[in-house]
PDB file of C-alpha atoms in Angstrom:
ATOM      1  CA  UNK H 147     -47.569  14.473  11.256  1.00 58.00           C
ATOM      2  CA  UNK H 148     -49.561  11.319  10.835  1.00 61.00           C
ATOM      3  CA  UNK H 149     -52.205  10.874   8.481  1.00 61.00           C
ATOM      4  CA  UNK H 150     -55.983  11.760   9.790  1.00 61.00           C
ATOM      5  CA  UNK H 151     -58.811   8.855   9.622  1.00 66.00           C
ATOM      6  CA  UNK H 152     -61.409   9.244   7.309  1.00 67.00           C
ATOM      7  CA  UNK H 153     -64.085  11.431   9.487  1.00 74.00           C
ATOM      8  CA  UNK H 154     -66.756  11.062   7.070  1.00 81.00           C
ATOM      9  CA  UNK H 155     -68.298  13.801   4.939  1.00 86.00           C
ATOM     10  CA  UNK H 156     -68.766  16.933   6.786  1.00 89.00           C
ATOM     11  CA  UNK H 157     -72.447  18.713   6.891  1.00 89.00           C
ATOM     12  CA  UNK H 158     -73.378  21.877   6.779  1.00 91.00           C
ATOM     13  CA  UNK H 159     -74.269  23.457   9.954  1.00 89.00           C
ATOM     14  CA  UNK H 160     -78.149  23.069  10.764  1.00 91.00           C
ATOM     15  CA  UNK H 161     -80.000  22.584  13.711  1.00 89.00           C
ATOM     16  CA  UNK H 162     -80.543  18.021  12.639  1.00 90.00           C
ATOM     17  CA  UNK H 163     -76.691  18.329  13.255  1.00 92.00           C
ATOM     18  CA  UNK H 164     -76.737  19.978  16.496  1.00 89.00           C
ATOM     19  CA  UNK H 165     -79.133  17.471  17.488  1.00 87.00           C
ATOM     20  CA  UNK H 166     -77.460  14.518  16.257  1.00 90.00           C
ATOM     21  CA  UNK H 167     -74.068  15.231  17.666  1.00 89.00           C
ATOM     22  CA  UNK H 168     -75.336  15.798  21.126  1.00 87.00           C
ATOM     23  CA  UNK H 169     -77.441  12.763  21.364  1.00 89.00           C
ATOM     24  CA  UNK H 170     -73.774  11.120  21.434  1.00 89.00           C
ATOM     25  CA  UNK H 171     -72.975  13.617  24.229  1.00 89.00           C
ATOM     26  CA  UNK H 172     -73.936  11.360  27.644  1.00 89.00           C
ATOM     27  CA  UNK H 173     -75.609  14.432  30.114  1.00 93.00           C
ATOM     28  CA  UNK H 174     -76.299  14.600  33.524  1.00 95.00           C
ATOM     29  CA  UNK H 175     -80.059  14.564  34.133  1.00 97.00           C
ATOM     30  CA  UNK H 176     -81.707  18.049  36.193  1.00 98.00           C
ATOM     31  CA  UNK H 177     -84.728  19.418  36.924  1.00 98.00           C
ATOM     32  CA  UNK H 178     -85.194  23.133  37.094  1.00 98.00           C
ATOM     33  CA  UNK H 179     -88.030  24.449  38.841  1.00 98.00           C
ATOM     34  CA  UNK H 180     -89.769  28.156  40.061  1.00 98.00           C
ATOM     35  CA  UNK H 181     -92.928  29.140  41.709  1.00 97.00           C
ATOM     36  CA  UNK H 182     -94.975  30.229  38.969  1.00 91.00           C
ATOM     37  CA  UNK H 183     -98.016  32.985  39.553  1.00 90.00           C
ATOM     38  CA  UNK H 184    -100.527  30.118  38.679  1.00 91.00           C
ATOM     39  CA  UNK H 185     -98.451  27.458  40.973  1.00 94.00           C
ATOM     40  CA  UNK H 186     -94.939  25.898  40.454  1.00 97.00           C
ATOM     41  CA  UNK H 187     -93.300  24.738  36.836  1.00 97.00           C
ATOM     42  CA  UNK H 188     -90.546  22.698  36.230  1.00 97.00           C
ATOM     43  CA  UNK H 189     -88.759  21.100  33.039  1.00 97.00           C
ATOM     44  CA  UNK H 190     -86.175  18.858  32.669  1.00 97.00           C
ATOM     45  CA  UNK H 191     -82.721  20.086  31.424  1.00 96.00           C
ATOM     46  CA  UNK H 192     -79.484  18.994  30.589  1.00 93.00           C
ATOM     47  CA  UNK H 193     -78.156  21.778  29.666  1.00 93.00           C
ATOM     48  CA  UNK H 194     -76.610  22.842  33.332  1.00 97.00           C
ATOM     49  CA  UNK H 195     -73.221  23.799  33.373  1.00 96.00           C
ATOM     50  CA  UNK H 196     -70.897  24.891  36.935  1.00 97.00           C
ATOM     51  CA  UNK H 197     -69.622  28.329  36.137  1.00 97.00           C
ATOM     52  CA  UNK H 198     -68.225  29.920  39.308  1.00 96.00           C
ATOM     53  CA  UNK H 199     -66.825  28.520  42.295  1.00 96.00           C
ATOM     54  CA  UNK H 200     -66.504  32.197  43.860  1.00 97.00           C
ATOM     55  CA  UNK H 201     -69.072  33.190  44.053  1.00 97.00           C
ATOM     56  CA  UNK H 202     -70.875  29.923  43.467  1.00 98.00           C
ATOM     57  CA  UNK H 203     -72.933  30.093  40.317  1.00 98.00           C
ATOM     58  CA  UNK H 204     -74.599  27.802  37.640  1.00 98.00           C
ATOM     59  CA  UNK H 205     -76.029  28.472  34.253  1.00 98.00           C
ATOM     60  CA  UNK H 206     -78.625  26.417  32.030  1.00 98.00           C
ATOM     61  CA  UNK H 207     -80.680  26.914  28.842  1.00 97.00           C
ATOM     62  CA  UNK H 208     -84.444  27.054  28.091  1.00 97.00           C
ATOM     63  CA  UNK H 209     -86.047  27.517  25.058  1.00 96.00           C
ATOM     64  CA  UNK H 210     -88.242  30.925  24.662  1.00 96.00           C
ATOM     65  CA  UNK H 211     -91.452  28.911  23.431  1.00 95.00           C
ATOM     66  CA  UNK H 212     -91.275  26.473  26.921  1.00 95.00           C
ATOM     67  CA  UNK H 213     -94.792  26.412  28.802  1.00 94.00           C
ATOM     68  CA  UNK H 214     -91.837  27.108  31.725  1.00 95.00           C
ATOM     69  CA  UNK H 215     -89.854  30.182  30.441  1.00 97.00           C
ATOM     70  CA  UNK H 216     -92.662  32.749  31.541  1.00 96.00           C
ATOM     71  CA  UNK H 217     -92.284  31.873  34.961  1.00 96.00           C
ATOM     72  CA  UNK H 218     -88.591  31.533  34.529  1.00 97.00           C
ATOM     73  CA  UNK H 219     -88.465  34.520  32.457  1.00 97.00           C
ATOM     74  CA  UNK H 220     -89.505  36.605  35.846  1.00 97.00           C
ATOM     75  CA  UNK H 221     -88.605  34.369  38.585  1.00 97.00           C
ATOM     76  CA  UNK H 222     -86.332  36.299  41.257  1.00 98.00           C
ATOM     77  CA  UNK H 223     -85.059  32.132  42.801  1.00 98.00           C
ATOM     78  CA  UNK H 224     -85.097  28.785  41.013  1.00 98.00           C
ATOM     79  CA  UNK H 225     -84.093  25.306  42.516  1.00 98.00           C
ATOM     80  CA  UNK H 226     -81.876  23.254  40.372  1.00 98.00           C
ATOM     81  CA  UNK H 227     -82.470  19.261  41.093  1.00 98.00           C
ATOM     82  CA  UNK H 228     -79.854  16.823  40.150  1.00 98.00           C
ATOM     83  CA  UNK H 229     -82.207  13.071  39.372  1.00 98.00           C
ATOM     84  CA  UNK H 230     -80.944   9.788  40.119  1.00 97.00           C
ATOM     85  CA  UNK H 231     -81.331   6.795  38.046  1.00 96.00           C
ATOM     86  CA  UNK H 232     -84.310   5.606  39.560  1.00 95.00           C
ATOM     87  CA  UNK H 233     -86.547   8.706  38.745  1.00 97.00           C
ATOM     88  CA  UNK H 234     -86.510   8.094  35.077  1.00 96.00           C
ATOM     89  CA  UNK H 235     -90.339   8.657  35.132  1.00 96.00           C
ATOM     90  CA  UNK H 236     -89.871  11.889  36.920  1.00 97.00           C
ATOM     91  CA  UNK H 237     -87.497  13.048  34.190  1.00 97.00           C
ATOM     92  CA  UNK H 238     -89.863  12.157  31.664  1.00 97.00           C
ATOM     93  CA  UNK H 239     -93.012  13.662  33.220  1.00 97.00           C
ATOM     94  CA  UNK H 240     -90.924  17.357  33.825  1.00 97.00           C
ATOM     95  CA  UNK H 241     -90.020  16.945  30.084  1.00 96.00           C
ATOM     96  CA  UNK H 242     -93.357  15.783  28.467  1.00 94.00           C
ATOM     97  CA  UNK H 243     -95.494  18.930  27.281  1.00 91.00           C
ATOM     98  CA  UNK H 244     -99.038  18.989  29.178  1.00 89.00           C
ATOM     99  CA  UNK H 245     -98.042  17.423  32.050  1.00 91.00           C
ATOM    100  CA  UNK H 246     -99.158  17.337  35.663  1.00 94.00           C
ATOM    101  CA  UNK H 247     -95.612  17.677  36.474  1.00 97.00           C
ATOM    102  CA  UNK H 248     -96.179  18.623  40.272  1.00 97.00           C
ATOM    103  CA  UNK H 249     -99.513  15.939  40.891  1.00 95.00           C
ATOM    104  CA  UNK H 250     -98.583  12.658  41.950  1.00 95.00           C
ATOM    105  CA  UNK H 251     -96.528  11.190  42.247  1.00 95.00           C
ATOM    106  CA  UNK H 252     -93.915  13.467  42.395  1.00 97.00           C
ATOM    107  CA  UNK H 253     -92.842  14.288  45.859  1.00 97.00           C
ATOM    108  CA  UNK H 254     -91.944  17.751  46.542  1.00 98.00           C
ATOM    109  CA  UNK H 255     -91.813  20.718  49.001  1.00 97.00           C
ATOM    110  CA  UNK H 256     -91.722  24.375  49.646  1.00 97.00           C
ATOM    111  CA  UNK H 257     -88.263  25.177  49.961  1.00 97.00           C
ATOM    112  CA  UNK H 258     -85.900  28.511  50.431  1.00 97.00           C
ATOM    113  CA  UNK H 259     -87.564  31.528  49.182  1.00 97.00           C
ATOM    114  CA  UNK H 260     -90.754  28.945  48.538  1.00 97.00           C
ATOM    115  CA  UNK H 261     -88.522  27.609  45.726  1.00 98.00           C
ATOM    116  CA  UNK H 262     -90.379  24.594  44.724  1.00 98.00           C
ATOM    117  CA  UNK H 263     -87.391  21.527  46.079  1.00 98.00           C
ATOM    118  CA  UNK H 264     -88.440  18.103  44.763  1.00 98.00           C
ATOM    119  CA  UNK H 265     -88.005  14.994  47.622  1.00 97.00           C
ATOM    120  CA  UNK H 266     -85.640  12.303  46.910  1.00 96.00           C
ATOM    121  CA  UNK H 267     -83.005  13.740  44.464  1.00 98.00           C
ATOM    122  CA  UNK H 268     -79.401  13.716  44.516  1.00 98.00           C
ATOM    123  CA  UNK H 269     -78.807  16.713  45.082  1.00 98.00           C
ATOM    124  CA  UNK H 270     -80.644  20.398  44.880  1.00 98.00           C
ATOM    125  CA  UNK H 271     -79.950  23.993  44.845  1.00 98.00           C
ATOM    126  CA  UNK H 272     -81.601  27.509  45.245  1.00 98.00           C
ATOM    127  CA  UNK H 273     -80.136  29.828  43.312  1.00 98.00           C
ATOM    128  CA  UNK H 274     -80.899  33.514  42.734  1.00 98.00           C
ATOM    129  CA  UNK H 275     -81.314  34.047  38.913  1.00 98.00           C
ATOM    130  CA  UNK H 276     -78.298  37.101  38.046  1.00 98.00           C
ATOM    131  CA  UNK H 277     -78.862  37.218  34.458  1.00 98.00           C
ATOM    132  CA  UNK H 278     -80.617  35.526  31.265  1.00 98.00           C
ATOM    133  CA  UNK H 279     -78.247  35.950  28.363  1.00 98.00           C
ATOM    134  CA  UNK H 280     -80.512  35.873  24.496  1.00 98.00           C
ATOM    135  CA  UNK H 281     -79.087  32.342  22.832  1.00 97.00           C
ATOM    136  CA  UNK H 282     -81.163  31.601  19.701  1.00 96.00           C
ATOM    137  CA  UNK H 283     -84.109  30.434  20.595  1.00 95.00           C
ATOM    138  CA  UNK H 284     -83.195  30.067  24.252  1.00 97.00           C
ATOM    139  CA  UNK H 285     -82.041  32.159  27.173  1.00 98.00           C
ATOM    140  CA  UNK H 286     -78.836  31.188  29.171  1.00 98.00           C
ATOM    141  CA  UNK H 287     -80.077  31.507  32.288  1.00 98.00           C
ATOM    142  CA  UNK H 288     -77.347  32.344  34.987  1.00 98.00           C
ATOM    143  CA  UNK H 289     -78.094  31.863  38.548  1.00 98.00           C
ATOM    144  CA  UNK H 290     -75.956  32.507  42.102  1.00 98.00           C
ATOM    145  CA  UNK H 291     -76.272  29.378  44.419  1.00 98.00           C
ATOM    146  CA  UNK H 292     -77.960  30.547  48.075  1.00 98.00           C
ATOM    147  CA  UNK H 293     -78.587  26.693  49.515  1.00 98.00           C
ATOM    148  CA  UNK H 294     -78.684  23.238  48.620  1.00 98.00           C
ATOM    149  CA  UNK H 295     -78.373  19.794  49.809  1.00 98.00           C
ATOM    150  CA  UNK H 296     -75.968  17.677  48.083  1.00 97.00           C
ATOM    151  CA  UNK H 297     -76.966  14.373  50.228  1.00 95.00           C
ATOM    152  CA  UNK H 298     -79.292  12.222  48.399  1.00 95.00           C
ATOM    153  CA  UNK H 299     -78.215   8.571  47.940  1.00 94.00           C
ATOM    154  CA  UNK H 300     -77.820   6.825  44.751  1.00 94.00           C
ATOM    155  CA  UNK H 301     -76.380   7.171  40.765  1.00 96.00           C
ATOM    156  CA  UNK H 302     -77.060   9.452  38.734  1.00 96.00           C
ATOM    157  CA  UNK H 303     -79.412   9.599  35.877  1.00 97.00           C
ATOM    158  CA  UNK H 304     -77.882  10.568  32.294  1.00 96.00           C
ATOM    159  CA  UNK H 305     -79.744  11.085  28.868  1.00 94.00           C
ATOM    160  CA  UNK H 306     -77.700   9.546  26.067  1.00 92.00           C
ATOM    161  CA  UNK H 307     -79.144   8.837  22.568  1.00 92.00           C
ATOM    162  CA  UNK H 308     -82.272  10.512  22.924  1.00 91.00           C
ATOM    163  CA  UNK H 309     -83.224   7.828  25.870  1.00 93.00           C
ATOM    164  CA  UNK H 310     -82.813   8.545  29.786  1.00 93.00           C
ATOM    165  CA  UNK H 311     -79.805   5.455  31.450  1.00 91.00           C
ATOM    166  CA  UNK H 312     -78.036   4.412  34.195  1.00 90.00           C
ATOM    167  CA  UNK H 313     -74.623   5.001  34.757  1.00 83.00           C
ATOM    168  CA  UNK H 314     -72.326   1.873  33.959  1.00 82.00           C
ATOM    169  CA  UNK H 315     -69.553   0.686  35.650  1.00 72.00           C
TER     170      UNK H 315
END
């Protein structure tokens, strides 16, 4: 057995160290959205996660007190929207709190089941929601894949350190 490195002094466990040892985690960059009864919401997550290839099925997280989880919270369909690098702004305007997130300039359709589908993404998916799981302060939302498109061109986006990057060669 060798000897371990010195791996600092360990913290207790409390939500500043959850957050500080994923901002070292690099994430893929998504945007979730649903048609809302007042019109369609969206946030940006990085919390989405492949959990079935039969039947094909996803999961991500939102957080209870999210202007999004009412809609979310009742939504039957939700389209998942993987963001290239060059829609950092995008990202940022699904994740910033009191935003026009569907006024331009963002780009987007009705799609299956009048899923709200965002133009010019790397890839998107309607999904039927099968469960939300209680996590915390956040629901694990679990969701069967009915269609997609995984065409778009491009890289994708990733949030590292609190910041949204491009992928590096």
């Amino acid at each position: 057995m060798t000897a371990s490195p010195d791996l600092g002094t360990p913290q207790l466990a409390s939500p500043d160290l959850l957050r500080s040892v994923f901002r070292r985690h690099a994430a893929g960059v998504a945007v979730i959205t649903a048609a809302g009864g007042s019109g369609p919401v969206g946030f940006t997550a990085t919390s989405l996660t492949s959990v079935s290839a039969e039947p094909p099925m996803l999961s991500f997280g939102i957080g209870t007190g999210a202007s999004s989880w009412p809609a979310i919270s009742g939504a039957e369909h939700v389209g998942v929207h993987l963001l290239g690098e060059h829609q950092q702004e995008l990202a940022a305007t699904f994740a910033r709190s009191g935003a026009d997130r569907f006024g331009a300039p963002t780009a987007w359709r009705a799609g299956p089941e009048d899923v709200p589908v965002l133009d010019d993404v790397l890839a998107w998916l309607v999904c039927r929601v099968v469960a939300r799981v209680p996590a915390g302060d956040h629901r694990i939302v679990l969701a069967e894949v009915v269609a997609g498109d995984p065409a778009g061109a491009g890289r994708p986006l990733l949030y590292h350190q609190g910041r949204f990057n491009a992928l590096r060669d």
